[in-house]
Amino acid sequence: MFSKVLIANRGEIALRIIRACRELGIRTVAVFSEVDRDSLHVRFADEAICIGQAPSSSSYLNIPAIISAAEIADVEAIHPGYGFLAENPHFAEICESCKITFIGPTPENMRLMGDKMTARSMMHKAGLPIVPGSTSIIRSKEEALKTAKSIGYPVIIKAAAGGGGKGMRVCHNDLTLISSLMTAQAEADANFGNPDVYIEKYIEKTRHIEIQILADKYGHMIHLGERDCSIQRRHQKLLEESPSVAINNKLRRRIGEMALRGSKSVNYVSAGTIEFLLDENNNFYFMEMNTRIQVEHPVTEMVSGVDLIKSQIRIASGERIRLHQDDIQLRGSSIECRINAEDFQNNFMPSPGKIESLILPGGPGIRVDTHIYPGYEISPYYDSLVAKLISYANTRDEAIKVMQRGLSEFHIAPIKTTIPFHLRLMEHPLFLKGEVSTHFVQEMLKEKGGEE
Ligand code: ADP
């Protein structure tokens, strides 16, 4: 096992990793930007090193500064968290060449799955059902029209290097397809430094179902069931739960086997997530693989009893996964609400600023993963996630009750958050019945004359 690990991240995930390390008896080194000097990850780590100015490009994405910090602190490994450098194969290679273990998949895994087109064709070859769509990058209007004609409208244009719900456009006819193509390419270039786009059939009335897998360096792999992430706004997740009401044991076994088959085909190592779309007739289609720990990993931890961050660290240090698929028994129900510093009443506008007063929820069945405290200044430089409120109970109905209680106890002022959104969601009859699709939030917001 490692004796010292550097955490190349900030916010709640940096704290989550520090906590896992502490329980494993590993010393921790935090890195921080100038505006994060007073952050909890800096306070909780054994050592902390400033790596640059506030913009991510100068700090959390600054590879030379992070590698120098790792060398100065003499760490054996780096945990990248999610976002920033977590899915950057180049960074993982540099770590390797400096004899520092990257806690995550191999650079090859990241490279193959990081390009969504390559991932689609690899998974197709491995026998996974994929969403009908283009088999190569779309370079011209003619190619786009031809693909749309062969699969039928609606279609979705997606960035090959995409992520975070950005750069996607749904098109319902030739006219919108042509006008969206160029904007999608420009957006992809601006956001991901790569203008490549491809086209897929847009599946309406769909659920986002993802399977968590764990794989060691010796080819042993297990899956830890699914997360239902259908509660999204503008393709970005707002709430996740495990298990999904839409998945029975038989379907879980089938999708789980597919996820493992896909991961084995690329010799995957570490924690990873295979995302699928599930249609109304229980057909599922591979969408993409995320080669990192996900924001929503806690719901899987709650129902499986497996600590995913510790598992990543153990796997990276060369330990074997001792669990077998039959050992994984999912128990109870868990929900995660993303509490973002966004004004729900005002079209989810960012609401950065200083937290003057704060009361965190607690009690049975509540877990709060957060880095905020009274007096903490939410910086406009980074993402708006301020806390993850996770509930756990024997049944979904009870987990919803626990979540309602937790949300009503949660007090943050004066910044605005998504708590009122989640409270409204927790009372919605369709959400209570579990009858949701990825369109649900848009429809719910329309009901009261809201946005969209
Ligand atoms: P990102 O990597 O940016 O998160 P994903 O490929 O994971 O992008 O897609 C994000 C969301 O966009 C999905 O959860 C789903 O709601 C929607 N989506 C993506 N592809 C399709 C599709 N072919 N049909 C319907 N919805 C889709």
Short mmCIF file of C-alpha atoms and ligand atoms in Angstrom, two decimals:
data_model
loop_
_atom_site.label_atom_id
_atom_site.label_comp_id
_atom_site.label_asym_id
_atom_site.label_seq_id
_atom_site.Cartn_x
_atom_site.Cartn_y
_atom_site.Cartn_z
CA MET A 1 0.00 0.00 0.00
CA PHE A 2 1.10 3.59 -0.62
CA SER A 3 2.35 5.66 2.28
CA LYS A 4 1.72 9.10 0.70
CA VAL A 5 -0.76 10.24 -1.97
CA LEU A 6 -1.29 13.61 -3.67
CA ILE A 7 -4.85 14.65 -4.48
CA ALA A 8 -4.97 16.60 -7.74
CA ASN A 9 -8.39 18.10 -7.15
CA ARG A 10 -10.43 20.40 -4.93
CA GLY A 11 -13.88 20.64 -3.32
CA GLU A 12 -15.90 17.76 -1.96
CA ILE A 13 -14.10 15.06 -3.96
CA ALA A 14 -10.69 16.13 -2.60
CA LEU A 15 -12.09 15.78 0.93
CA ARG A 16 -13.67 12.42 0.09
CA ILE A 17 -10.28 11.11 -1.10
CA ILE A 18 -8.43 12.54 1.92
CA ARG A 19 -10.91 10.75 4.21
CA ALA A 20 -10.42 7.43 2.39
CA CYS A 21 -6.62 7.82 2.60
CA ARG A 22 -6.74 8.61 6.29
CA GLU A 23 -8.74 5.45 6.98
CA LEU A 24 -6.20 3.46 4.97
CA GLY A 25 -3.32 4.98 6.95
CA ILE A 26 -1.99 6.95 3.96
CA ARG A 27 -0.54 10.46 4.37
CA THR A 28 -2.10 13.06 2.06
CA VAL A 29 -0.85 16.05 0.10
CA ALA A 30 -3.38 18.62 -1.08
CA VAL A 31 -2.74 21.04 -3.94
CA PHE A 32 -4.63 24.30 -4.17
CA SER A 33 -5.04 27.45 -6.21
CA GLU A 34 -4.63 30.88 -4.65
CA VAL A 35 -8.40 31.32 -4.10
CA ASP A 36 -8.68 27.92 -2.41
CA ARG A 37 -6.16 28.73 0.32
CA ASP A 38 -8.89 28.55 3.01
CA SER A 39 -10.52 25.39 1.69
CA LEU A 40 -11.14 22.37 3.86
CA HIS A 41 -9.12 20.05 1.63
CA VAL A 42 -6.11 22.24 2.41
CA ARG A 43 -6.85 22.07 6.13
CA PHE A 44 -7.62 18.34 6.25
CA ALA A 45 -4.58 17.12 4.30
CA ASP A 46 -1.29 16.40 6.05
CA GLU A 47 0.52 18.76 3.68
CA ALA A 48 -0.65 21.35 1.17
CA ILE A 49 1.09 23.02 -1.76
CA CYS A 50 -0.10 26.05 -3.73
CA ILE A 51 0.08 25.30 -7.47
CA GLY A 52 -1.03 28.55 -9.09
CA GLN A 53 -3.66 31.14 -9.68
CA ALA A 54 -7.43 30.70 -9.62
CA PRO A 55 -8.13 29.80 -13.28
CA SER A 56 -8.03 26.00 -13.63
CA SER A 57 -5.58 26.27 -16.52
CA SER A 58 -3.07 27.84 -14.12
CA SER A 59 -3.67 25.43 -11.25
CA TYR A 60 -5.75 22.25 -11.27
CA LEU A 61 -5.00 21.67 -14.96
CA ASN A 62 -1.38 22.78 -14.67
CA ILE A 63 0.46 19.48 -15.17
CA PRO A 64 4.04 20.75 -14.56
CA ALA A 65 2.97 22.44 -11.29
CA ILE A 66 1.18 19.30 -10.06
CA ILE A 67 4.06 16.99 -10.97
CA SER A 68 6.54 19.36 -9.26
CA ALA A 69 4.37 19.34 -6.12
CA ALA A 70 4.27 15.53 -6.23
CA GLU A 71 8.06 15.38 -6.53
CA ILE A 72 8.70 17.95 -3.80
CA ALA A 73 6.32 16.13 -1.43
CA ASP A 74 7.75 12.78 -2.54
CA VAL A 75 4.43 11.00 -3.04
CA GLU A 76 4.05 7.54 -4.52
CA ALA A 77 0.69 8.13 -6.19
CA ILE A 78 -1.75 10.78 -7.42
CA HIS A 79 -5.53 10.55 -7.20
CA PRO A 80 -7.12 12.83 -9.83
CA GLY A 81 -10.74 12.79 -8.52
CA TYR A 82 -13.24 13.69 -11.28
CA GLY A 83 -13.08 16.51 -13.82
CA PHE A 84 -9.79 18.42 -14.30
CA LEU A 85 -7.09 15.84 -15.23
CA ALA A 86 -9.04 12.70 -14.31
CA GLU A 87 -9.52 11.50 -17.88
CA ASN A 88 -6.35 12.89 -19.40
CA PRO A 89 -4.19 10.03 -20.74
CA HIS A 90 -1.25 12.39 -21.26
CA PHE A 91 -1.24 13.27 -17.55
CA ALA A 92 -1.41 9.58 -16.59
CA GLU A 93 1.58 8.88 -18.87
CA ILE A 94 3.60 11.71 -17.35
CA CYS A 95 2.85 10.31 -13.88
CA GLU A 96 4.05 6.90 -15.04
CA SER A 97 7.23 8.31 -16.53
CA CYS A 98 7.96 10.07 -13.22
CA LYS A 99 7.42 6.77 -11.36
CA ILE A 100 4.27 8.08 -9.70
CA THR A 101 1.25 5.78 -9.77
CA PHE A 102 -1.84 7.32 -11.36
CA ILE A 103 -4.83 6.10 -9.33
CA GLY A 104 -7.17 5.26 -12.17
CA PRO A 105 -7.30 3.35 -15.44
CA THR A 106 -4.43 2.92 -17.89
CA PRO A 107 -3.66 5.73 -20.39
CA GLU A 108 -4.72 3.29 -23.11
CA ASN A 109 -8.14 2.76 -21.43
CA MET A 110 -8.61 6.52 -21.21
CA ARG A 111 -7.54 7.13 -24.78
CA LEU A 112 -9.87 4.50 -26.24
CA MET A 113 -12.91 5.50 -24.20
CA GLY A 114 -12.21 9.26 -24.28
CA ASP A 115 -13.08 9.38 -27.94
CA LYS A 116 -16.77 8.55 -28.00
CA MET A 117 -16.69 7.39 -31.63
CA THR A 118 -13.88 4.92 -30.93
CA ALA A 119 -15.68 3.80 -27.78
CA ARG A 120 -18.87 3.19 -29.76
CA SER A 121 -17.15 1.05 -32.36
CA MET A 122 -15.07 -0.89 -29.78
CA MET A 123 -18.18 -1.68 -27.75
CA HIS A 124 -20.11 -2.62 -30.87
CA LYS A 125 -17.33 -5.07 -31.74
CA ALA A 126 -17.49 -6.49 -28.23
CA GLY A 127 -21.19 -7.27 -28.81
CA LEU A 128 -22.84 -4.43 -26.92
CA PRO A 129 -25.94 -2.84 -28.42
CA ILE A 130 -25.16 0.75 -29.45
CA VAL A 131 -27.49 3.60 -30.38
CA PRO A 132 -27.93 3.56 -34.19
CA GLY A 133 -25.82 6.29 -35.75
CA SER A 134 -22.75 7.30 -37.70
CA THR A 135 -19.80 4.95 -37.92
CA SER A 136 -17.32 7.77 -38.52
CA ILE A 137 -16.87 11.47 -37.83
CA ILE A 138 -19.35 13.69 -39.71
CA ARG A 139 -17.36 16.12 -41.85
CA SER A 140 -19.95 17.58 -44.22
CA LYS A 141 -23.61 18.55 -44.56
CA GLU A 142 -24.05 15.73 -47.06
CA GLU A 143 -22.72 13.11 -44.65
CA ALA A 144 -24.98 14.46 -41.90
CA LEU A 145 -28.08 14.35 -44.13
CA LYS A 146 -27.25 10.85 -45.33
CA THR A 147 -26.83 9.55 -41.77
CA ALA A 148 -30.04 11.23 -40.59
CA LYS A 149 -31.92 9.75 -43.53
CA SER A 150 -30.70 6.25 -42.75
CA ILE A 151 -31.58 6.35 -39.02
CA GLY A 152 -34.59 8.70 -39.17
CA TYR A 153 -35.35 11.84 -37.14
CA PRO A 154 -34.99 12.92 -34.37
CA VAL A 155 -31.20 12.70 -34.23
CA ILE A 156 -28.63 14.11 -31.83
CA ILE A 157 -25.29 15.66 -32.83
CA LYS A 158 -22.62 14.89 -30.22
CA ALA A 159 -19.02 15.96 -29.75
CA ALA A 160 -16.59 13.01 -30.05
CA ALA A 161 -14.52 14.46 -27.22
CA GLY A 162 -17.61 15.65 -25.32
CA GLY A 163 -18.47 15.52 -21.65
CA GLY A 164 -20.55 17.21 -18.99
CA GLY A 165 -23.61 17.36 -21.22
CA LYS A 166 -21.98 20.02 -23.42
CA GLY A 167 -22.01 20.30 -27.19
CA MET A 168 -25.11 18.20 -27.91
CA ARG A 169 -27.89 19.27 -30.27
CA VAL A 170 -31.16 17.51 -30.98
CA CYS A 171 -32.46 17.92 -34.55
CA HIS A 172 -35.91 17.11 -35.87
CA ASN A 173 -35.50 17.80 -39.59
CA ASP A 174 -32.99 18.52 -42.39
CA LEU A 175 -33.17 22.25 -41.79
CA THR A 176 -32.25 22.17 -38.11
CA LEU A 177 -29.66 19.48 -38.80
CA ILE A 178 -27.78 21.66 -41.27
CA SER A 179 -27.97 24.79 -39.12
CA SER A 180 -26.94 22.88 -35.98
CA LEU A 181 -24.01 21.06 -37.53
CA MET A 182 -21.70 24.03 -37.78
CA THR A 183 -22.62 25.40 -34.35
CA ALA A 184 -22.09 21.96 -32.81
CA GLN A 185 -18.63 21.70 -34.44
CA ALA A 186 -17.69 25.21 -33.26
CA GLU A 187 -18.96 24.46 -29.73
CA ALA A 188 -17.05 21.17 -29.64
CA ASP A 189 -13.88 22.96 -30.74
CA ALA A 190 -14.33 25.75 -28.17
CA ASN A 191 -15.13 23.39 -25.27
CA PHE A 192 -12.94 20.38 -25.99
CA GLY A 193 -10.31 21.63 -28.44
CA ASN A 194 -11.62 19.13 -30.99
CA PRO A 195 -14.35 19.94 -33.56
CA ASP A 196 -15.21 16.29 -34.36
CA VAL A 197 -18.88 15.44 -34.07
CA TYR A 198 -20.99 12.36 -34.81
CA ILE A 199 -24.71 11.66 -35.09
CA GLU A 200 -26.91 9.24 -33.17
CA LYS A 201 -30.59 8.44 -33.21
CA TYR A 202 -32.20 10.56 -30.50
CA ILE A 203 -34.09 8.17 -28.28
CA GLU A 204 -37.12 9.81 -26.72
CA LYS A 205 -38.68 8.61 -23.46
CA THR A 206 -35.40 7.19 -22.31
CA ARG A 207 -33.73 6.59 -18.97
CA HIS A 208 -30.05 7.11 -18.26
CA ILE A 209 -28.87 3.92 -16.59
CA GLU A 210 -25.20 3.42 -15.74
CA ILE A 211 -23.35 0.42 -14.36
CA GLN A 212 -20.49 0.79 -11.90
CA ILE A 213 -17.64 -1.61 -12.44
CA LEU A 214 -14.44 -2.37 -10.55
CA ALA A 215 -11.52 -4.14 -12.18
CA ASP A 216 -8.16 -5.12 -10.76
CA LYS A 217 -4.82 -5.38 -12.56
CA TYR A 218 -5.16 -9.15 -12.91
CA GLY A 219 -8.26 -9.18 -15.11
CA HIS A 220 -10.80 -9.77 -12.32
CA MET A 221 -13.90 -7.59 -12.60
CA ILE A 222 -17.21 -7.14 -10.85
CA HIS A 223 -20.13 -4.78 -11.29
CA LEU A 224 -21.97 -3.06 -8.46
CA GLY A 225 -25.36 -2.62 -10.06
CA GLU A 226 -26.87 0.43 -11.62
CA ARG A 227 -27.55 4.09 -10.98
CA ASP A 228 -30.56 5.78 -12.51
CA CYS A 229 -29.52 9.29 -13.57
CA SER A 230 -32.60 10.25 -15.57
CA ILE A 231 -33.25 13.40 -13.53
CA GLN A 232 -31.32 15.85 -15.69
CA ARG A 233 -31.57 19.42 -16.87
CA ARG A 234 -29.96 20.24 -20.20
CA HIS A 235 -28.29 16.82 -20.25
CA GLN A 236 -26.70 17.41 -16.83
CA LYS A 237 -27.50 15.19 -13.89
CA LEU A 238 -29.27 16.69 -10.87
CA LEU A 239 -30.29 13.58 -8.94
CA GLU A 240 -29.13 9.98 -9.03
CA GLU A 241 -30.46 6.88 -7.35
CA SER A 242 -29.67 3.23 -6.88
CA PRO A 243 -31.31 0.86 -7.55
CA SER A 244 -33.45 2.01 -10.48
CA VAL A 245 -37.19 1.32 -10.33
CA ALA A 246 -36.94 0.35 -13.99
CA ILE A 247 -34.48 -2.50 -13.46
CA ASN A 248 -35.42 -5.95 -12.18
CA ASN A 249 -32.93 -8.64 -11.26
CA LYS A 250 -33.03 -10.23 -14.69
CA LEU A 251 -32.39 -6.96 -16.52
CA ARG A 252 -29.69 -6.02 -13.99
CA ARG A 253 -27.91 -9.27 -14.73
CA ARG A 254 -28.11 -8.67 -18.49
CA ILE A 255 -26.93 -5.06 -18.43
CA GLY A 256 -24.29 -5.92 -15.82
CA GLU A 257 -22.94 -8.73 -18.01
CA MET A 258 -22.81 -6.37 -20.99
CA ALA A 259 -20.94 -3.74 -18.98
CA LEU A 260 -18.40 -6.35 -17.89
CA ARG A 261 -18.04 -7.71 -21.39
CA GLY A 262 -17.34 -4.21 -22.71
CA SER A 263 -14.85 -3.43 -19.94
CA LYS A 264 -13.04 -6.75 -20.46
CA SER A 265 -12.73 -6.08 -24.19
CA VAL A 266 -10.53 -3.06 -23.43
CA ASN A 267 -8.70 -4.70 -20.48
CA TYR A 268 -10.10 -2.07 -18.18
CA VAL A 269 -8.48 -1.43 -14.78
CA SER A 270 -9.85 0.55 -11.77
CA ALA A 271 -13.34 1.97 -11.19
CA GLY A 272 -15.32 2.83 -14.29
CA THR A 273 -18.87 3.46 -15.42
CA ILE A 274 -20.63 2.27 -18.53
CA GLU A 275 -23.54 4.50 -19.44
CA PHE A 276 -26.60 3.15 -21.25
CA LEU A 277 -29.87 4.53 -22.49
CA LEU A 278 -32.86 2.36 -21.63
CA ASP A 279 -35.98 2.77 -23.76
CA GLU A 280 -39.62 2.09 -22.85
CA ASN A 281 -39.38 -1.48 -24.14
CA ASN A 282 -36.37 -2.32 -21.97
CA ASN A 283 -33.97 -2.13 -24.91
CA PHE A 284 -30.67 -0.74 -23.75
CA TYR A 285 -27.90 0.88 -25.75
CA PHE A 286 -24.30 1.69 -24.87
CA MET A 287 -23.73 5.45 -24.75
CA GLU A 288 -20.25 6.01 -23.33
CA MET A 289 -17.76 4.85 -20.73
CA ASN A 290 -16.49 7.19 -18.02
CA THR A 291 -12.98 6.25 -17.00
CA ARG A 292 -13.00 7.83 -13.54
CA ILE A 293 -14.84 7.99 -10.26
CA GLN A 294 -18.21 9.69 -10.79
CA VAL A 295 -19.84 12.48 -8.79
CA GLU A 296 -22.71 10.10 -8.03
CA HIS A 297 -20.58 7.21 -6.71
CA PRO A 298 -21.99 7.48 -3.12
CA VAL A 299 -25.38 5.95 -3.98
CA THR A 300 -23.60 2.81 -5.15
CA GLU A 301 -21.49 2.79 -2.00
CA MET A 302 -24.63 3.01 0.16
CA VAL A 303 -26.43 0.07 -1.45
CA SER A 304 -23.41 -2.16 -2.12
CA GLY A 305 -21.40 -1.49 1.02
CA VAL A 306 -18.26 -1.13 -1.13
CA ASP A 307 -16.07 1.96 -0.67
CA LEU A 308 -15.22 2.91 -4.24
CA ILE A 309 -12.43 5.36 -3.46
CA LYS A 310 -10.63 2.91 -1.21
CA SER A 311 -11.13 0.26 -3.90
CA GLN A 312 -9.49 2.52 -6.50
CA ILE A 313 -6.51 3.10 -4.20
CA ARG A 314 -6.15 -0.59 -3.36
CA ILE A 315 -6.36 -1.60 -7.01
CA ALA A 316 -3.75 1.01 -8.00
CA SER A 317 -1.40 -0.28 -5.30
CA GLY A 318 -1.62 -3.74 -6.86
CA GLU A 319 -4.12 -5.45 -4.55
CA ARG A 320 -6.56 -7.96 -5.92
CA ILE A 321 -10.34 -7.51 -5.67
CA ARG A 322 -11.36 -10.24 -3.26
CA LEU A 323 -15.08 -9.96 -3.95
CA HIS A 324 -16.82 -12.09 -6.53
CA GLN A 325 -19.98 -11.14 -8.38
CA ASP A 326 -22.12 -13.35 -6.11
CA ASP A 327 -20.81 -11.49 -3.04
CA ILE A 328 -22.44 -8.27 -4.28
CA GLN A 329 -25.93 -8.04 -2.80
CA LEU A 330 -27.53 -4.65 -3.22
CA ARG A 331 -29.48 -3.67 -0.12
CA GLY A 332 -31.94 -0.83 0.40
CA SER A 333 -32.27 2.32 -1.65
CA SER A 334 -30.15 5.44 -1.95
CA ILE A 335 -30.73 8.85 -3.54
CA GLU A 336 -28.27 11.70 -4.14
CA CYS A 337 -29.35 15.31 -4.70
CA ARG A 338 -26.76 17.63 -6.17
CA ILE A 339 -26.89 20.89 -4.28
CA ASN A 340 -25.53 23.50 -6.67
CA ALA A 341 -24.99 27.20 -5.98
CA GLU A 342 -27.58 28.08 -8.60
CA ASP A 343 -30.79 30.07 -8.30
CA PHE A 344 -33.54 27.62 -9.18
CA GLN A 345 -36.15 30.43 -9.21
CA ASN A 346 -34.05 32.35 -11.70
CA ASN A 347 -33.34 29.84 -14.46
CA PHE A 348 -30.57 28.15 -12.46
CA MET A 349 -28.33 31.23 -12.63
CA PRO A 350 -24.98 30.75 -10.85
CA SER A 351 -25.05 32.20 -7.34
CA PRO A 352 -21.47 32.46 -6.08
CA GLY A 353 -20.54 34.39 -2.94
CA LYS A 354 -19.86 34.02 0.74
CA ILE A 355 -21.81 31.59 2.92
CA GLU A 356 -22.84 33.61 5.96
CA SER A 357 -24.84 30.92 7.71
CA LEU A 358 -25.01 27.18 7.27
CA ILE A 359 -26.81 24.26 8.89
CA LEU A 360 -26.06 20.82 7.49
CA PRO A 361 -28.68 18.07 7.77
CA GLY A 362 -28.00 14.92 9.79
CA GLY A 363 -29.72 12.04 11.52
CA PRO A 364 -30.35 8.46 10.41
CA GLY A 365 -29.91 7.69 6.73
CA ILE A 366 -28.21 10.97 5.81
CA ARG A 367 -24.73 11.42 4.30
CA VAL A 368 -23.46 14.84 3.27
CA ASP A 369 -20.38 15.08 1.07
CA THR A 370 -19.38 18.73 1.08
CA HIS A 371 -16.48 21.13 1.48
CA ILE A 372 -18.46 24.19 2.57
CA TYR A 373 -18.53 25.79 6.03
CA PRO A 374 -19.84 29.08 7.46
CA GLY A 375 -17.68 31.87 6.04
CA TYR A 376 -16.65 29.83 2.96
CA GLU A 377 -16.51 31.82 -0.26
CA ILE A 378 -17.93 30.01 -3.30
CA SER A 379 -15.62 30.89 -6.17
CA PRO A 380 -16.99 31.64 -9.64
CA TYR A 381 -13.91 29.94 -11.11
CA TYR A 382 -15.04 26.35 -10.59
CA ASP A 383 -18.18 24.26 -10.92
CA SER A 384 -21.24 25.12 -8.88
CA LEU A 385 -21.55 21.90 -6.85
CA VAL A 386 -21.47 22.80 -3.15
CA ALA A 387 -22.77 19.62 -1.57
CA LYS A 388 -24.10 16.16 -2.29
CA LEU A 389 -26.96 15.18 -0.04
CA ILE A 390 -27.32 11.41 0.04
CA SER A 391 -30.15 9.50 1.72
CA TYR A 392 -30.28 5.80 2.45
CA ALA A 393 -33.16 3.59 3.69
CA ASN A 394 -34.66 0.14 3.26
CA THR A 395 -37.01 1.17 0.47
CA ARG A 396 -37.20 3.95 -2.11
CA ASP A 397 -40.28 5.46 -0.45
CA GLU A 398 -38.39 5.72 2.83
CA ALA A 399 -35.26 7.08 1.15
CA ILE A 400 -37.47 9.83 -0.36
CA LYS A 401 -38.88 10.66 3.09
CA VAL A 402 -35.38 10.83 4.53
CA MET A 403 -34.33 13.08 1.63
CA GLN A 404 -37.32 15.39 2.15
CA ARG A 405 -36.42 15.73 5.80
CA GLY A 406 -32.73 16.28 5.00
CA LEU A 407 -33.49 18.93 2.39
CA SER A 408 -35.79 20.78 4.80
CA GLU A 409 -33.06 20.82 7.47
CA PHE A 410 -30.43 22.07 5.01
CA HIS A 411 -29.95 25.82 5.38
CA ILE A 412 -27.46 27.87 3.33
CA ALA A 413 -27.62 31.66 3.23
CA PRO A 414 -27.49 34.04 1.50
CA ILE A 415 -26.46 32.21 -1.66
CA LYS A 416 -29.19 30.52 -3.68
CA THR A 417 -29.13 26.76 -4.27
CA THR A 418 -31.00 23.93 -5.95
CA ILE A 419 -32.55 22.83 -2.61
CA PRO A 420 -36.00 24.30 -3.53
CA PHE A 421 -35.85 22.42 -6.84
CA HIS A 422 -35.21 19.12 -5.07
CA LEU A 423 -37.97 19.77 -2.53
CA ARG A 424 -40.41 20.28 -5.38
CA LEU A 425 -39.16 17.15 -7.11
CA MET A 426 -39.63 15.07 -3.93
CA GLU A 427 -43.34 15.93 -3.96
CA HIS A 428 -44.00 15.30 -7.62
CA PRO A 429 -46.41 12.37 -8.11
CA LEU A 430 -44.53 11.01 -11.13
CA PHE A 431 -41.17 11.16 -9.35
CA LEU A 432 -42.73 9.44 -6.34
CA LYS A 433 -43.94 6.65 -8.61
CA GLY A 434 -40.55 6.52 -10.33
CA GLU A 435 -42.18 7.24 -13.69
CA VAL A 436 -39.48 9.48 -15.11
CA SER A 437 -37.42 9.86 -18.27
CA THR A 438 -34.58 12.20 -19.19
CA HIS A 439 -37.31 14.70 -20.26
CA PHE A 440 -38.96 14.75 -16.87
CA VAL A 441 -37.28 17.87 -15.42
CA GLN A 442 -38.04 19.92 -18.53
CA GLU A 443 -41.71 18.90 -18.28
CA MET A 444 -41.85 19.52 -14.53
CA LEU A 445 -40.40 23.01 -14.96
CA LYS A 446 -42.96 23.82 -17.66
CA GLU A 447 -45.85 22.83 -15.37
CA LYS A 448 -45.53 25.93 -13.23
CA GLY A 449 -44.81 28.25 -16.12
CA GLY A 450 -41.08 28.03 -15.54
CA GLU A 451 -38.26 28.12 -18.08
CA GLU A 452 -37.82 26.07 -21.32
P1 ADP B 1 -21.81 13.71 -21.57
O1 ADP B 1 -20.58 12.87 -21.67
O2 ADP B 1 -21.64 15.09 -22.08
O3 ADP B 1 -22.47 13.64 -20.22
P2 ADP B 1 -23.60 11.67 -22.62
O4 ADP B 1 -23.27 10.95 -23.88
O5 ADP B 1 -23.32 10.96 -21.33
O6 ADP B 1 -22.84 13.08 -22.61
O7 ADP B 1 -25.11 12.14 -22.64
C1 ADP B 1 -25.65 12.95 -21.64
C2 ADP B 1 -27.17 12.89 -21.69
O8 ADP B 1 -27.66 13.29 -22.96
C3 ADP B 1 -27.74 11.49 -21.49
O9 ADP B 1 -27.85 11.15 -20.14
C4 ADP B 1 -29.09 11.62 -22.17
O10 ADP B 1 -30.03 12.27 -21.34
C5 ADP B 1 -28.80 12.52 -23.33
N1 ADP B 1 -28.50 11.74 -24.55
C6 ADP B 1 -27.28 11.48 -25.05
N2 ADP B 1 -27.38 10.73 -26.18
C7 ADP B 1 -28.69 10.52 -26.39
C8 ADP B 1 -29.47 9.82 -27.39
N3 ADP B 1 -28.87 9.19 -28.42
N4 ADP B 1 -30.81 9.82 -27.26
C9 ADP B 1 -31.41 10.44 -26.23
N5 ADP B 1 -30.77 11.12 -25.28
C10 ADP B 1 -29.41 11.16 -25.34
#
